[in-house]
Coordinates of C-alpha atoms in Angstrom, one line a residue:
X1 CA 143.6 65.7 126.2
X2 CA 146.7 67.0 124.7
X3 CA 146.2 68.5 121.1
X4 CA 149.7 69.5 119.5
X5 CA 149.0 72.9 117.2
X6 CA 148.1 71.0 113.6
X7 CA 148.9 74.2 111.2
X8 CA 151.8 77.3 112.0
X9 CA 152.5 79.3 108.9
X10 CA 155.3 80.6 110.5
X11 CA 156.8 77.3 110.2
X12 CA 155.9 76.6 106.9
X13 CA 157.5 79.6 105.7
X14 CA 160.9 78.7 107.8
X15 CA 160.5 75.1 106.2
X16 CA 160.1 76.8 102.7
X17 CA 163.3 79.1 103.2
X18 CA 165.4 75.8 104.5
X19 CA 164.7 74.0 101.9
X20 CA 163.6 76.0 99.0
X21 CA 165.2 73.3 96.4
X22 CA 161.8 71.1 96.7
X23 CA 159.4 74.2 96.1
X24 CA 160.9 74.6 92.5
X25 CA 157.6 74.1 90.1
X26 CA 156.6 72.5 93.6
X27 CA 154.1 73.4 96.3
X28 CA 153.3 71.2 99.7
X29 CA 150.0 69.6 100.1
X30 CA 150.1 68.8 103.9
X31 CA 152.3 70.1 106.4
X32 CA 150.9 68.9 109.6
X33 CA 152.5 68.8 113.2
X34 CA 152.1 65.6 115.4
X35 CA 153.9 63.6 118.0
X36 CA 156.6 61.3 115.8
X37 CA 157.4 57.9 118.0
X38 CA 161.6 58.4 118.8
X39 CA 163.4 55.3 119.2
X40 CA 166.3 55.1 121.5
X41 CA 168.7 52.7 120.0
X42 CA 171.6 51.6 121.9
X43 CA 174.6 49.9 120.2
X44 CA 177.4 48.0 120.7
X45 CA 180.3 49.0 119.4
X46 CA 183.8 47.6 119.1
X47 CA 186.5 50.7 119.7
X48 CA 189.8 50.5 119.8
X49 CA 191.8 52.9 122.3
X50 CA 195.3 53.5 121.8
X51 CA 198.4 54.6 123.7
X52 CA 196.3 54.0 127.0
X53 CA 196.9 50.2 127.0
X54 CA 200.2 50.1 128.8
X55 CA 203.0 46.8 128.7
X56 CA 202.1 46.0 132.2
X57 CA 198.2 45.5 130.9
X58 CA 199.8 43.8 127.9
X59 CA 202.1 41.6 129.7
X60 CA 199.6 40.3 132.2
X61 CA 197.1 39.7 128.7
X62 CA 199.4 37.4 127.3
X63 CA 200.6 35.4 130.5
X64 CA 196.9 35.0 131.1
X65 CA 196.2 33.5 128.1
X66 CA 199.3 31.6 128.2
X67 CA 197.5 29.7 131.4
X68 CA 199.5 31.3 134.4
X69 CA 196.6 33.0 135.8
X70 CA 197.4 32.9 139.7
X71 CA 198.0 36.5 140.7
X72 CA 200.7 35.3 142.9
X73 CA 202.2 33.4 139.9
X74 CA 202.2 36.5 137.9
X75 CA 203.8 38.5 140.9
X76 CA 206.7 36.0 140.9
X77 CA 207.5 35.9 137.4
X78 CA 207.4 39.9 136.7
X79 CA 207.8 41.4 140.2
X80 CA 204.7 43.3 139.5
X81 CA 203.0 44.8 143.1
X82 CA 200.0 42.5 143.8
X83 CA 197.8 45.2 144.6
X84 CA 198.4 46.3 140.7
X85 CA 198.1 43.0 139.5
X86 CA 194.6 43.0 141.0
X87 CA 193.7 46.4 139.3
X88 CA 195.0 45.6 136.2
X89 CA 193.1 42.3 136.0
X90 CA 190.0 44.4 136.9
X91 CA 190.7 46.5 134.5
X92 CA 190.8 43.6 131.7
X93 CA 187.6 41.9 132.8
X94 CA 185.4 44.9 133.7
X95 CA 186.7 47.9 131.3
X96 CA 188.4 46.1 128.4
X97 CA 186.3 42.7 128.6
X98 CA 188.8 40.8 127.8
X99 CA 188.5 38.3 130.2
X100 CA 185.2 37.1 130.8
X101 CA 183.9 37.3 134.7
X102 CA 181.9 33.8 134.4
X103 CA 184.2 31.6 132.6
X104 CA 187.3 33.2 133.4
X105 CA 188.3 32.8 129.5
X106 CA 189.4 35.2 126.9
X107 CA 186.7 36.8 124.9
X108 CA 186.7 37.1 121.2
X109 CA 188.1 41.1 122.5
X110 CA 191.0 39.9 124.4
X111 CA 191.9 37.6 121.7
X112 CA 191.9 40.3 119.0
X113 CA 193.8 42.7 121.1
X114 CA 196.6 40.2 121.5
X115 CA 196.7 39.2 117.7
X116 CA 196.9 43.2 117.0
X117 CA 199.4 43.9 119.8
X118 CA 201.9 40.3 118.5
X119 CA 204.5 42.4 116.9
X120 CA 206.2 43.1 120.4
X121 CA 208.3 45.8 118.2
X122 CA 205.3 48.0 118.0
X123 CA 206.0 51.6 119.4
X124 CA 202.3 51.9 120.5
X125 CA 199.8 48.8 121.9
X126 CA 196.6 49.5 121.5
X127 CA 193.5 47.1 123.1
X128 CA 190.1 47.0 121.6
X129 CA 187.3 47.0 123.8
X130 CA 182.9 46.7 124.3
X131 CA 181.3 50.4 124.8
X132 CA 177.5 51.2 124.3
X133 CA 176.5 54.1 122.4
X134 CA 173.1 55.5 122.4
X135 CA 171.2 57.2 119.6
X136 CA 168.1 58.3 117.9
X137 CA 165.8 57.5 115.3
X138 CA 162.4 58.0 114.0
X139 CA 160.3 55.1 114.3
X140 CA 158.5 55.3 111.2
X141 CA 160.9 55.2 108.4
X142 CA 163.9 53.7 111.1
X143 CA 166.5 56.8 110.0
X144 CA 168.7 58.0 112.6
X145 CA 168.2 62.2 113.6
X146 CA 171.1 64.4 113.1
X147 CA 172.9 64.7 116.4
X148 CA 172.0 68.5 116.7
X149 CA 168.7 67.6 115.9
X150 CA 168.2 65.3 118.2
X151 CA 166.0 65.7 121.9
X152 CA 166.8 65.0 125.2
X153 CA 165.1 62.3 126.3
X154 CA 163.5 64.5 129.0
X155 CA 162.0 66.8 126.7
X156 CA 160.2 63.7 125.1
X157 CA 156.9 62.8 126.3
X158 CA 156.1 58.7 127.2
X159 CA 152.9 57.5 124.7
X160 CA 149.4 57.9 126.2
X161 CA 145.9 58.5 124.7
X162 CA 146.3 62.0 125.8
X163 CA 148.6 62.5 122.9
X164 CA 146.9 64.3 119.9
X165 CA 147.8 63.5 117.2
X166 CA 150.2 60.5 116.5
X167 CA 151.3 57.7 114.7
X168 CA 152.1 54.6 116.1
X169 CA 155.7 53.1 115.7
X170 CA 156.5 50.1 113.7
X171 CA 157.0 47.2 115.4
X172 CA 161.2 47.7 115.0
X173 CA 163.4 50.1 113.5
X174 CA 164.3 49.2 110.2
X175 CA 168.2 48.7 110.2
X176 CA 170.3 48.3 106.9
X177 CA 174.0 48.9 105.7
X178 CA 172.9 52.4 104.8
X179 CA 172.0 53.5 108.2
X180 CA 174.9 51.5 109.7
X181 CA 177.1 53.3 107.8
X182 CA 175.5 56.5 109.4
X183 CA 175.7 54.9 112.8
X184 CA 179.4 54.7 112.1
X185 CA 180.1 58.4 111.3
X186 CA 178.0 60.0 114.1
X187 CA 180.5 57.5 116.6
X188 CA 183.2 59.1 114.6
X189 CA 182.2 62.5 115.1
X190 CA 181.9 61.8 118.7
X191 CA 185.5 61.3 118.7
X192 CA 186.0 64.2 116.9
X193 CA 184.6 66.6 119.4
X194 CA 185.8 65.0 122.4
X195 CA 182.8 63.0 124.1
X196 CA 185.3 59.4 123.4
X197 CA 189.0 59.4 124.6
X198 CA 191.6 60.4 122.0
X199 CA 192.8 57.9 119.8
X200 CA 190.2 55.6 119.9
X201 CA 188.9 54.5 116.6
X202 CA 185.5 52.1 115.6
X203 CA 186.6 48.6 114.8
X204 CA 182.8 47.4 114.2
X205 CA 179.3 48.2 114.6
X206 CA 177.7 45.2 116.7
X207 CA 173.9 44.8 118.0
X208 CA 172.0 47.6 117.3
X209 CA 168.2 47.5 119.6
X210 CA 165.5 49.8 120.5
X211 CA 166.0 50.5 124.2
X212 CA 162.7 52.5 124.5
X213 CA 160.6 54.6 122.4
X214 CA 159.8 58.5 123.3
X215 CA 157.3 60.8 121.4
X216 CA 158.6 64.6 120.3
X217 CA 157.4 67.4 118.1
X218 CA 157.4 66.9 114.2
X219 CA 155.9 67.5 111.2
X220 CA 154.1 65.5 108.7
X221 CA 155.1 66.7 104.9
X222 CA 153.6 65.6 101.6
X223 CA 155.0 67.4 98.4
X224 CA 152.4 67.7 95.8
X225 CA 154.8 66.1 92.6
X226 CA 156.0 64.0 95.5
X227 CA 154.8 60.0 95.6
X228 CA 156.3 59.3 99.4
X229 CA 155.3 61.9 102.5
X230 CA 158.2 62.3 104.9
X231 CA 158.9 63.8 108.3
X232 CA 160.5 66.9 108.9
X233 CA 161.6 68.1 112.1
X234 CA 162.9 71.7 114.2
X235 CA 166.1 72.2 115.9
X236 CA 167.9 75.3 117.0
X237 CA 172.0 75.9 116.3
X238 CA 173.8 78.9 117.5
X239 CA 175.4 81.1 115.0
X240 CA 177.4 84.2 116.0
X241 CA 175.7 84.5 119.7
X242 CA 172.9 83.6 118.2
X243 CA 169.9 80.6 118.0
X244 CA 168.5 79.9 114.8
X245 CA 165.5 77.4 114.4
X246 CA 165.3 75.6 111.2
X247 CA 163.2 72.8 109.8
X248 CA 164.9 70.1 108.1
X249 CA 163.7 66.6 106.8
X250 CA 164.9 64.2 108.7
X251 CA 165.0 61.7 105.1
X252 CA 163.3 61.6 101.5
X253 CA 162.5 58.8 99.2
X254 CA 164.8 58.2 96.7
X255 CA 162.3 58.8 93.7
X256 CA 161.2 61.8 94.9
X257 CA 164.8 63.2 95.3
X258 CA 165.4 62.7 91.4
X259 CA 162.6 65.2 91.0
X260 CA 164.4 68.3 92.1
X261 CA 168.0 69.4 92.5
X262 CA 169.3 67.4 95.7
X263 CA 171.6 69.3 97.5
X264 CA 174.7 68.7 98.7
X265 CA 175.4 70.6 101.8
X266 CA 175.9 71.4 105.7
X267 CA 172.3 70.9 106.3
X268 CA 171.7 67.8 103.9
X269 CA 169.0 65.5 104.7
X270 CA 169.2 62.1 103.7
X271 CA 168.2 60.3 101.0
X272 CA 166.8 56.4 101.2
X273 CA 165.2 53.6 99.2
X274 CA 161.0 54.5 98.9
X275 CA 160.3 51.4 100.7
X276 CA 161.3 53.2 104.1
X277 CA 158.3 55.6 103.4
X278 CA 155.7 53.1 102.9
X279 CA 154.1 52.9 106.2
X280 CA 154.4 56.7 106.3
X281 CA 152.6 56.7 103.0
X282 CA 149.5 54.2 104.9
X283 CA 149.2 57.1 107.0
X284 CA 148.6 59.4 104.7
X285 CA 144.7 59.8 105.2
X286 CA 145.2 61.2 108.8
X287 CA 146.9 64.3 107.7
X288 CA 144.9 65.2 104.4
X289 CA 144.3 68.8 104.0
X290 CA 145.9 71.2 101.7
X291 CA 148.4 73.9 103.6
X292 CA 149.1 77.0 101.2
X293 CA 150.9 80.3 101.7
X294 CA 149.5 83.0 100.7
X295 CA 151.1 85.2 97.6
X296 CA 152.2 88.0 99.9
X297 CA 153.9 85.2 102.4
X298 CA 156.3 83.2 99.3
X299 CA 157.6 86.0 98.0
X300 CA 158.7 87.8 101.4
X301 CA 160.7 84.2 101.8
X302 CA 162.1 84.7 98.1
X303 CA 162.9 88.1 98.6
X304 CA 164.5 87.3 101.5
X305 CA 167.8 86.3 101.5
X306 CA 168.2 84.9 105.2
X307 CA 164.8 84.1 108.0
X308 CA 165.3 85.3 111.1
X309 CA 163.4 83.6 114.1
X310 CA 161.6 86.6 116.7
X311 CA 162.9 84.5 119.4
X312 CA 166.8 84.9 120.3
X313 CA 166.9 81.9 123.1
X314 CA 166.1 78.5 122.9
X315 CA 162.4 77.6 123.1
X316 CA 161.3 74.1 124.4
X317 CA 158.8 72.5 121.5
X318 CA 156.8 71.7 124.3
X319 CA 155.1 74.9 124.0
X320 CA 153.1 73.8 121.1
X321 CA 151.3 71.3 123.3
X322 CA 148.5 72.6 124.7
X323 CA 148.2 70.6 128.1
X324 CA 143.7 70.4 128.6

């Protein structure tokens, strides 16, 4: 049996100095660590990519859709090298999809690109094209992680009965326009620091499916003036040279964040409709027991104008999981 550590008041003091808004005329009721069910959602995502879409691509685009699809057709009319002809139409079925490989028609990408790219003036073309993005989110409430809060898969454990304790996932992540929209800005930031080409931009958001679920660290949190528990999770970021842990919520329910001054900053966690905390809510009974701090420990953290972890380096959350 694997029994993950239940109660660390060194992390309930970290939680209380990263988030000391909710402790105002607040306390916590239950602050209990357990294995939290990750779903690893994959999306597909419309992007488009600009400047790297050459004329020749172009060209070759437009006489396919125009019906003169014989490579040696194509190599008459534009004295274009076969051998590139080959790689460019390649290139449009297999890494644009614009031609699909079955039917040998345009898809609905193709199409688009050539609508977007009909103003022959234009000093850039640009083509839009299929890529598959994959990201996190808790199972239980269906809210995407932060990216530098998220796990590597490897570091996640697979479910077994050897897991102590857990909650089981729904039976699919919840997806609305909310979480969409934060879908949307994590592909953006991507861009931002590099990880997509420059220039491209998201057209759309399309299917958006649980490829597999994983189990990591977390901790179960129920504020006592709160109606909705919620789950709150550790990561480490490097600042000056240095890793610093902190313990964030991943989400709160929207009722509960009216009770206390929500803040709006670097570390903000998210706010979404109560109904997204129901299940969590059901769970409840599992993780009843009253966590306090004692006097001495609260007003070290309010004294305290900055919490220092002991450890320097990154420390896997595995070691909480006593392997028996």
């Amino acid at each position: 049996m694997s029994d993950i550590s239940l109660t660390n008041n060194d992390d309930l003091k970290l939680f209380r100095t990263c988030c000391p808004e909710m402790f105002e005329e607040n306390d916590v009721d239950i602050f209990r660590k357990f294995f939290c069910p990750i779903s690893i959602i994959e999306a597909d995502v419309k992007e488009y990519i600009v400047d790297e879409y050459d004329s020749v691509e172009l060209l070759v685009l437009r006489l396919y859709s125009a019906g003169i699809r014989d490579i040696n057709i194509i190599n008459e009319l534009t004295g274009i090298d076969i051998h590139m002809l080959d790689k460019v139409l390649k290139t449009e079925i297999y890494t644009y999809g614009h031609i699909n490989p079955n039917t040998g028609e345009l898809t609905e990408a193709g199409k688009q690109t050539l609508e977007d790219n009909k103003d022959i003036e234009k000093l850039f073309q640009h083509a839009l094209y299929d890529v598959k993005r994959e990201i996190q989110a808790d199972s239980l409430t269906g809210t995407i992680i932060r990216a530098e809060a998220e796990q590597p898969k490897e570091k996640m454990v697979t479910f077994s009965d050897r897991i102590n304790p857990n909650i089981l996932p729904l039976e699919a992540v919840v997806i609305d326009s909310e979480l969409e929209k934060e879908i949307t800005e994590r592909l953006q930031m991507y861009i931002k620091e590099g990880y997509l080409t420059d220039g491209n931009t998201i057209n759309e958001i399309g299917n958006l499916r649980s490829k597999e679920i994983r189990y990591r660290a977390a901790f179960f949190v129920k504020m006592r003036k709160f109606e909705y528990p919620f789950i709150a999770i550790s990561y480490f970021e490097k600042k000056e040279e240095k890793w610093e842990k902190y313990i964030i919520p991943i989400a709160i329910a929207k009722s509960d964040s009216i009770k206390f001054d929500y803040p709006k900053r670097n570390k903000e966690y998210l706010v979404r409709e109560d109904r997204y905390f129901e299940y969590l809510l059901e769970k409840k009974e599992l993780f009843d027991n009253e966590v306090k701090l004692t006097e001495d420990a609260i007003r070290e953290i309010i004294l305290s104008n900055d919490y220092n972890d002991s450890n320097d380096s990154i420390i896997d959350e595995s070691r909480d999981v006593v392997n028996g």
